[in-house]
Structures are given as C-alpha cells and as structure tokens.
mmCIF file with all atom_site columns, C-alpha atoms in Angstrom:
data_model
loop_
_atom_site.group_PDB
_atom_site.id
_atom_site.type_symbol
_atom_site.label_atom_id
_atom_site.label_alt_id
_atom_site.label_comp_id
_atom_site.label_asym_id
_atom_site.label_entity_id
_atom_site.label_seq_id
_atom_site.pdbx_PDB_ins_code
_atom_site.Cartn_x
_atom_site.Cartn_y
_atom_site.Cartn_z
_atom_site.occupancy
_atom_site.B_iso_or_equiv
_atom_site.pdbx_formal_charge
_atom_site.auth_seq_id
_atom_site.auth_comp_id
_atom_site.auth_asym_id
_atom_site.auth_atom_id
_atom_site.pdbx_PDB_model_num
ATOM 1   C CA . UNK A 1 1   ? 40.417  8.710   -14.523 1.00 0.00 ? 1   UNK A CA 1
ATOM 2   C CA . UNK A 1 2   ? 39.259  12.205  -13.885 1.00 0.00 ? 2   UNK A CA 1
ATOM 3   C CA . UNK A 1 3   ? 37.874  13.276  -10.549 1.00 0.00 ? 3   UNK A CA 1
ATOM 4   C CA . UNK A 1 4   ? 34.474  13.908  -12.145 1.00 0.00 ? 4   UNK A CA 1
ATOM 5   C CA . UNK A 1 5   ? 34.203  10.299  -13.512 1.00 0.00 ? 5   UNK A CA 1
ATOM 6   C CA . UNK A 1 6   ? 35.155  8.872   -10.087 1.00 0.00 ? 6   UNK A CA 1
ATOM 7   C CA . UNK A 1 7   ? 32.484  11.036  -8.446  1.00 0.00 ? 7   UNK A CA 1
ATOM 8   C CA . UNK A 1 8   ? 29.910  9.912   -11.042 1.00 0.00 ? 8   UNK A CA 1
ATOM 9   C CA . UNK A 1 9   ? 30.822  6.303   -10.500 1.00 0.00 ? 9   UNK A CA 1
ATOM 10  C CA . UNK A 1 10  ? 30.608  6.591   -6.763  1.00 0.00 ? 10  UNK A CA 1
ATOM 11  C CA . UNK A 1 11  ? 27.195  8.363   -7.013  1.00 0.00 ? 11  UNK A CA 1
ATOM 12  C CA . UNK A 1 12  ? 25.943  5.700   -9.397  1.00 0.00 ? 12  UNK A CA 1
ATOM 13  C CA . UNK A 1 13  ? 27.008  2.987   -6.909  1.00 0.00 ? 13  UNK A CA 1
ATOM 14  C CA . UNK A 1 14  ? 25.273  4.748   -3.952  1.00 0.00 ? 14  UNK A CA 1
ATOM 15  C CA . UNK A 1 15  ? 22.093  5.275   -5.968  1.00 0.00 ? 15  UNK A CA 1
ATOM 16  C CA . UNK A 1 16  ? 22.123  1.628   -7.207  1.00 0.00 ? 16  UNK A CA 1
ATOM 17  C CA . UNK A 1 17  ? 22.597  0.399   -3.623  1.00 0.00 ? 17  UNK A CA 1
ATOM 18  C CA . UNK A 1 18  ? 19.733  2.573   -2.381  1.00 0.00 ? 18  UNK A CA 1
ATOM 19  C CA . UNK A 1 19  ? 17.570  1.253   -5.296  1.00 0.00 ? 19  UNK A CA 1
ATOM 20  C CA . UNK A 1 20  ? 18.313  -2.295  -4.239  1.00 0.00 ? 20  UNK A CA 1
ATOM 21  C CA . UNK A 1 21  ? 17.419  -1.586  -0.672  1.00 0.00 ? 21  UNK A CA 1
ATOM 22  C CA . UNK A 1 22  ? 14.130  0.074   -1.672  1.00 0.00 ? 22  UNK A CA 1
ATOM 23  C CA . UNK A 1 23  ? 13.198  -2.632  -4.128  1.00 0.00 ? 23  UNK A CA 1
ATOM 24  C CA . UNK A 1 24  ? 13.981  -5.385  -1.563  1.00 0.00 ? 24  UNK A CA 1
ATOM 25  C CA . UNK A 1 25  ? 12.074  -3.626  1.191   1.00 0.00 ? 25  UNK A CA 1
ATOM 26  C CA . UNK A 1 26  ? 9.081   -2.915  -1.068  1.00 0.00 ? 26  UNK A CA 1
ATOM 27  C CA . UNK A 1 27  ? 8.977   -6.501  -2.257  1.00 0.00 ? 27  UNK A CA 1
ATOM 28  C CA . UNK A 1 28  ? 9.120   -7.822  1.325   1.00 0.00 ? 28  UNK A CA 1
ATOM 29  C CA . UNK A 1 29  ? 6.237   -5.435  2.313   1.00 0.00 ? 29  UNK A CA 1
ATOM 30  C CA . UNK A 1 30  ? 4.113   -6.589  -0.624  1.00 0.00 ? 30  UNK A CA 1
ATOM 31  C CA . UNK A 1 31  ? 4.839   -10.238 0.236   1.00 0.00 ? 31  UNK A CA 1
ATOM 32  C CA . UNK A 1 32  ? 3.848   -9.605  3.864   1.00 0.00 ? 32  UNK A CA 1
ATOM 33  C CA . UNK A 1 33  ? 0.587   -7.978  2.641   1.00 0.00 ? 33  UNK A CA 1
ATOM 34  C CA . UNK A 1 34  ? -0.167  -10.976 0.396   1.00 0.00 ? 34  UNK A CA 1
ATOM 35  C CA . UNK A 1 35  ? 0.471   -13.446 3.190   1.00 0.00 ? 35  UNK A CA 1
ATOM 36  C CA . UNK A 1 36  ? -1.694  -11.367 5.607   1.00 0.00 ? 36  UNK A CA 1
ATOM 37  C CA . UNK A 1 37  ? -4.539  -11.431 3.068   1.00 0.00 ? 37  UNK A CA 1
ATOM 38  C CA . UNK A 1 38  ? -4.529  -15.194 3.184   1.00 0.00 ? 38  UNK A CA 1
ATOM 39  C CA . UNK A 1 39  ? -3.860  -15.603 6.902   1.00 0.00 ? 39  UNK A CA 1
ATOM 40  C CA . UNK A 1 40  ? -5.858  -12.880 8.625   1.00 0.00 ? 40  UNK A CA 1
ATOM 41  C CA . UNK A 1 41  ? -9.253  -14.074 9.953   1.00 0.00 ? 41  UNK A CA 1
ATOM 42  C CA . UNK A 1 42  ? -11.741 -11.302 9.272   1.00 0.00 ? 42  UNK A CA 1
ATOM 43  C CA . UNK A 1 43  ? -12.590 -8.656  6.716   1.00 0.00 ? 43  UNK A CA 1
ATOM 44  C CA . UNK A 1 44  ? -11.345 -5.611  8.471   1.00 0.00 ? 44  UNK A CA 1
ATOM 45  C CA . UNK A 1 45  ? -7.907  -7.001  9.228   1.00 0.00 ? 45  UNK A CA 1
ATOM 46  C CA . UNK A 1 46  ? -7.616  -8.263  5.672   1.00 0.00 ? 46  UNK A CA 1
ATOM 47  C CA . UNK A 1 47  ? -8.642  -4.844  4.385   1.00 0.00 ? 47  UNK A CA 1
ATOM 48  C CA . UNK A 1 48  ? -5.970  -3.255  6.512   1.00 0.00 ? 48  UNK A CA 1
ATOM 49  C CA . UNK A 1 49  ? -3.348  -5.660  5.118   1.00 0.00 ? 49  UNK A CA 1
ATOM 50  C CA . UNK A 1 50  ? -4.513  -4.914  1.560   1.00 0.00 ? 50  UNK A CA 1
ATOM 51  C CA . UNK A 1 51  ? -4.024  -1.191  1.863   1.00 0.00 ? 51  UNK A CA 1
ATOM 52  C CA . UNK A 1 52  ? -1.372  -0.068  4.309   1.00 0.00 ? 52  UNK A CA 1
ATOM 53  C CA . UNK A 1 53  ? 1.676   -2.394  3.741   1.00 0.00 ? 53  UNK A CA 1
ATOM 54  C CA . UNK A 1 54  ? 0.845   -2.976  0.106   1.00 0.00 ? 54  UNK A CA 1
ATOM 55  C CA . UNK A 1 55  ? 0.780   0.740   -0.697  1.00 0.00 ? 55  UNK A CA 1
ATOM 56  C CA . UNK A 1 56  ? 4.027   1.390   1.263   1.00 0.00 ? 56  UNK A CA 1
ATOM 57  C CA . UNK A 1 57  ? 5.555   -1.611  -0.486  1.00 0.00 ? 57  UNK A CA 1
ATOM 58  C CA . UNK A 1 58  ? 4.499   -0.264  -3.897  1.00 0.00 ? 58  UNK A CA 1
ATOM 59  C CA . UNK A 1 59  ? 5.835   3.163   -3.089  1.00 0.00 ? 59  UNK A CA 1
ATOM 60  C CA . UNK A 1 60  ? 9.234   1.661   -2.043  1.00 0.00 ? 60  UNK A CA 1
ATOM 61  C CA . UNK A 1 61  ? 9.345   -0.363  -5.339  1.00 0.00 ? 61  UNK A CA 1
ATOM 62  C CA . UNK A 1 62  ? 8.535   2.794   -7.295  1.00 0.00 ? 62  UNK A CA 1
ATOM 63  C CA . UNK A 1 63  ? 11.210  4.689   -5.451  1.00 0.00 ? 63  UNK A CA 1
ATOM 64  C CA . UNK A 1 64  ? 13.735  1.938   -6.190  1.00 0.00 ? 64  UNK A CA 1
ATOM 65  C CA . UNK A 1 65  ? 12.729  1.990   -9.850  1.00 0.00 ? 65  UNK A CA 1
ATOM 66  C CA . UNK A 1 66  ? 13.080  5.753   -9.974  1.00 0.00 ? 66  UNK A CA 1
ATOM 67  C CA . UNK A 1 67  ? 16.545  5.588   -8.405  1.00 0.00 ? 67  UNK A CA 1
ATOM 68  C CA . UNK A 1 68  ? 17.551  2.991   -10.942 1.00 0.00 ? 68  UNK A CA 1
ATOM 69  C CA . UNK A 1 69  ? 16.075  4.486   -14.097 1.00 0.00 ? 69  UNK A CA 1
ATOM 70  C CA . UNK A 1 70  ? 16.811  8.186   -13.376 1.00 0.00 ? 70  UNK A CA 1
ATOM 71  C CA . UNK A 1 71  ? 15.263  9.717   -16.498 1.00 0.00 ? 71  UNK A CA 1
ATOM 72  C CA . UNK A 1 72  ? 12.621  12.453  -16.380 1.00 0.00 ? 72  UNK A CA 1
ATOM 73  C CA . UNK A 1 73  ? 9.920   10.609  -18.269 1.00 0.00 ? 73  UNK A CA 1
ATOM 74  C CA . UNK A 1 74  ? 10.264  7.446   -16.205 1.00 0.00 ? 74  UNK A CA 1
ATOM 75  C CA . UNK A 1 75  ? 10.400  9.279   -12.841 1.00 0.00 ? 75  UNK A CA 1
ATOM 76  C CA . UNK A 1 76  ? 7.344   11.301  -13.805 1.00 0.00 ? 76  UNK A CA 1
ATOM 77  C CA . UNK A 1 77  ? 5.464   8.164   -14.719 1.00 0.00 ? 77  UNK A CA 1
ATOM 78  C CA . UNK A 1 78  ? 6.424   6.517   -11.451 1.00 0.00 ? 78  UNK A CA 1
ATOM 79  C CA . UNK A 1 79  ? 5.346   9.563   -9.508  1.00 0.00 ? 79  UNK A CA 1
ATOM 80  C CA . UNK A 1 80  ? 1.945   9.527   -11.258 1.00 0.00 ? 80  UNK A CA 1
ATOM 81  C CA . UNK A 1 81  ? 1.543   5.789   -10.493 1.00 0.00 ? 81  UNK A CA 1
ATOM 82  C CA . UNK A 1 82  ? 2.341   6.440   -6.786  1.00 0.00 ? 82  UNK A CA 1
ATOM 83  C CA . UNK A 1 83  ? -0.046  9.464   -6.584  1.00 0.00 ? 83  UNK A CA 1
ATOM 84  C CA . UNK A 1 84  ? -2.924  7.491   -8.125  1.00 0.00 ? 84  UNK A CA 1
ATOM 85  C CA . UNK A 1 85  ? -2.278  4.571   -5.782  1.00 0.00 ? 85  UNK A CA 1
ATOM 86  C CA . UNK A 1 86  ? -2.252  6.878   -2.792  1.00 0.00 ? 86  UNK A CA 1
ATOM 87  C CA . UNK A 1 87  ? -5.484  8.452   -3.949  1.00 0.00 ? 87  UNK A CA 1
ATOM 88  C CA . UNK A 1 88  ? -7.384  5.260   -4.765  1.00 0.00 ? 88  UNK A CA 1
ATOM 89  C CA . UNK A 1 89  ? -6.384  2.682   -2.236  1.00 0.00 ? 89  UNK A CA 1
ATOM 90  C CA . UNK A 1 90  ? -7.797  4.435   0.886   1.00 0.00 ? 90  UNK A CA 1
ATOM 91  C CA . UNK A 1 91  ? -11.022 5.356   -0.901  1.00 0.00 ? 91  UNK A CA 1
ATOM 92  C CA . UNK A 1 92  ? -11.516 1.731   -2.065  1.00 0.00 ? 92  UNK A CA 1
ATOM 93  C CA . UNK A 1 93  ? -10.747 0.376   1.378   1.00 0.00 ? 93  UNK A CA 1
ATOM 94  C CA . UNK A 1 94  ? -13.208 2.910   2.928   1.00 0.00 ? 94  UNK A CA 1
ATOM 95  C CA . UNK A 1 95  ? -15.959 1.861   0.482   1.00 0.00 ? 95  UNK A CA 1
ATOM 96  C CA . UNK A 1 96  ? -15.362 -1.841  1.159   1.00 0.00 ? 96  UNK A CA 1
ATOM 97  C CA . UNK A 1 97  ? -15.437 -1.234  4.905   1.00 0.00 ? 97  UNK A CA 1
ATOM 98  C CA . UNK A 1 98  ? -18.652 0.773   4.754   1.00 0.00 ? 98  UNK A CA 1
ATOM 99  C CA . UNK A 1 99  ? -20.335 -1.849  2.618   1.00 0.00 ? 99  UNK A CA 1
ATOM 100 C CA . UNK A 1 100 ? -19.205 -4.594  4.934   1.00 0.00 ? 100 UNK A CA 1
ATOM 101 C CA . UNK A 1 101 ? -20.401 -2.701  7.930   1.00 0.00 ? 101 UNK A CA 1
ATOM 102 C CA . UNK A 1 102 ? -23.843 -2.048  6.381   1.00 0.00 ? 102 UNK A CA 1
ATOM 103 C CA . UNK A 1 103 ? -24.117 -5.761  5.692   1.00 0.00 ? 103 UNK A CA 1
ATOM 104 C CA . UNK A 1 104 ? -23.061 -6.576  9.289   1.00 0.00 ? 104 UNK A CA 1
ATOM 105 C CA . UNK A 1 105 ? -20.146 -8.643  8.053   1.00 0.00 ? 105 UNK A CA 1
ATOM 106 C CA . UNK A 1 106 ? -17.588 -7.712  10.750  1.00 0.00 ? 106 UNK A CA 1
ATOM 107 C CA . UNK A 1 107 ? -17.911 -9.634  14.022  1.00 0.00 ? 107 UNK A CA 1
ATOM 108 C CA . UNK A 1 108 ? -19.391 -7.113  16.555  1.00 0.00 ? 108 UNK A CA 1
ATOM 109 C CA . UNK A 1 109 ? -17.121 -8.512  19.315  1.00 0.00 ? 109 UNK A CA 1
ATOM 110 C CA . UNK A 1 110 ? -14.099 -7.377  17.316  1.00 0.00 ? 110 UNK A CA 1
ATOM 111 C CA . UNK A 1 111 ? -15.254 -3.775  17.005  1.00 0.00 ? 111 UNK A CA 1
ATOM 112 C CA . UNK A 1 112 ? -14.249 -1.204  19.596  1.00 0.00 ? 112 UNK A CA 1
ATOM 113 C CA . UNK A 1 113 ? -17.219 1.013   18.722  1.00 0.00 ? 113 UNK A CA 1
ATOM 114 C CA . UNK A 1 114 ? -20.038 0.396   16.314  1.00 0.00 ? 114 UNK A CA 1
ATOM 115 C CA . UNK A 1 115 ? -21.556 3.663   15.303  1.00 0.00 ? 115 UNK A CA 1
ATOM 116 C CA . UNK A 1 116 ? -23.961 2.188   12.780  1.00 0.00 ? 116 UNK A CA 1
ATOM 117 C CA . UNK A 1 117 ? -27.479 2.129   14.162  1.00 0.00 ? 117 UNK A CA 1
ATOM 118 C CA . UNK A 1 118 ? -29.128 -1.248  14.526  1.00 0.00 ? 118 UNK A CA 1
ATOM 119 C CA . UNK A 1 119 ? -31.023 -2.455  11.527  1.00 0.00 ? 119 UNK A CA 1
ATOM 120 C CA . UNK A 1 120 ? -34.746 -1.904  11.612  1.00 0.00 ? 120 UNK A CA 1
ATOM 121 C CA . UNK A 1 121 ? -36.949 -4.876  10.920  1.00 0.00 ? 121 UNK A CA 1
ATOM 122 C CA . UNK A 1 122 ? -38.790 -4.145  7.557   1.00 0.00 ? 122 UNK A CA 1
ATOM 123 C CA . UNK A 1 123 ? -41.792 -6.274  8.464   1.00 0.00 ? 123 UNK A CA 1
#
C-alpha cells in the first residue's frame, strides 16, 4: 500500500467516527426534545424543548450526514436545510409564545416578568 492510500484510509476512518458521534449525539438530543414535549407541564417549557435541543440535534445529525456523504451537492443541501431550520424555528417559537401570552395561556406564577398589559374588559 502506498502512503497516500494509508492516509486516505485513516482520514476516512476518522471522518466516519466523527459522523457516528454526531449522528448519535443528534439523535439523543432529538429524543430528549421529544420526551420533554410529552413530559413538560406548561406551554413555555414545551416550546423551549421544541426549539433548542431539537434544532441542535438536527444540526448534529446534518453534520454527521455531511461528514459521511462528503459530496458537494449533498453538503450544500444539508447546509441549506440547517440554515432554514435555524431561520424558522426561533420565529415560529416566538410567534407561538406571543399568541399564548396574548391568550393568557402561561400560568402567571411561572413568569418572572409579565410585560403584557392587563386585558381591558370590553363591556
């Protein structure tokens, strides 16, 4: 075997190992987010679980896939998926949180500060 083929084999092994670590870590974070969605008691904590660990888990899975696939088209597609997820998840969580706050869904005792003015009685 030539030294170049040994180096390529060693690099492939390191990249595949890193891909396995990223895929496993991402899958565990996504699993934790799913369990938290079922187990957390209120809307705001569920919303937190639906955005932060889930997005990080997805990014780790995408990184693991990118390390495994290693082609330009695949990596570009994975980068676009990650960018759109990073752009849409916080906005969606913000809108859900605002709608819930307007409807007075969160328990006021759980809030540190409530900057929404009290509702005026329409009658």
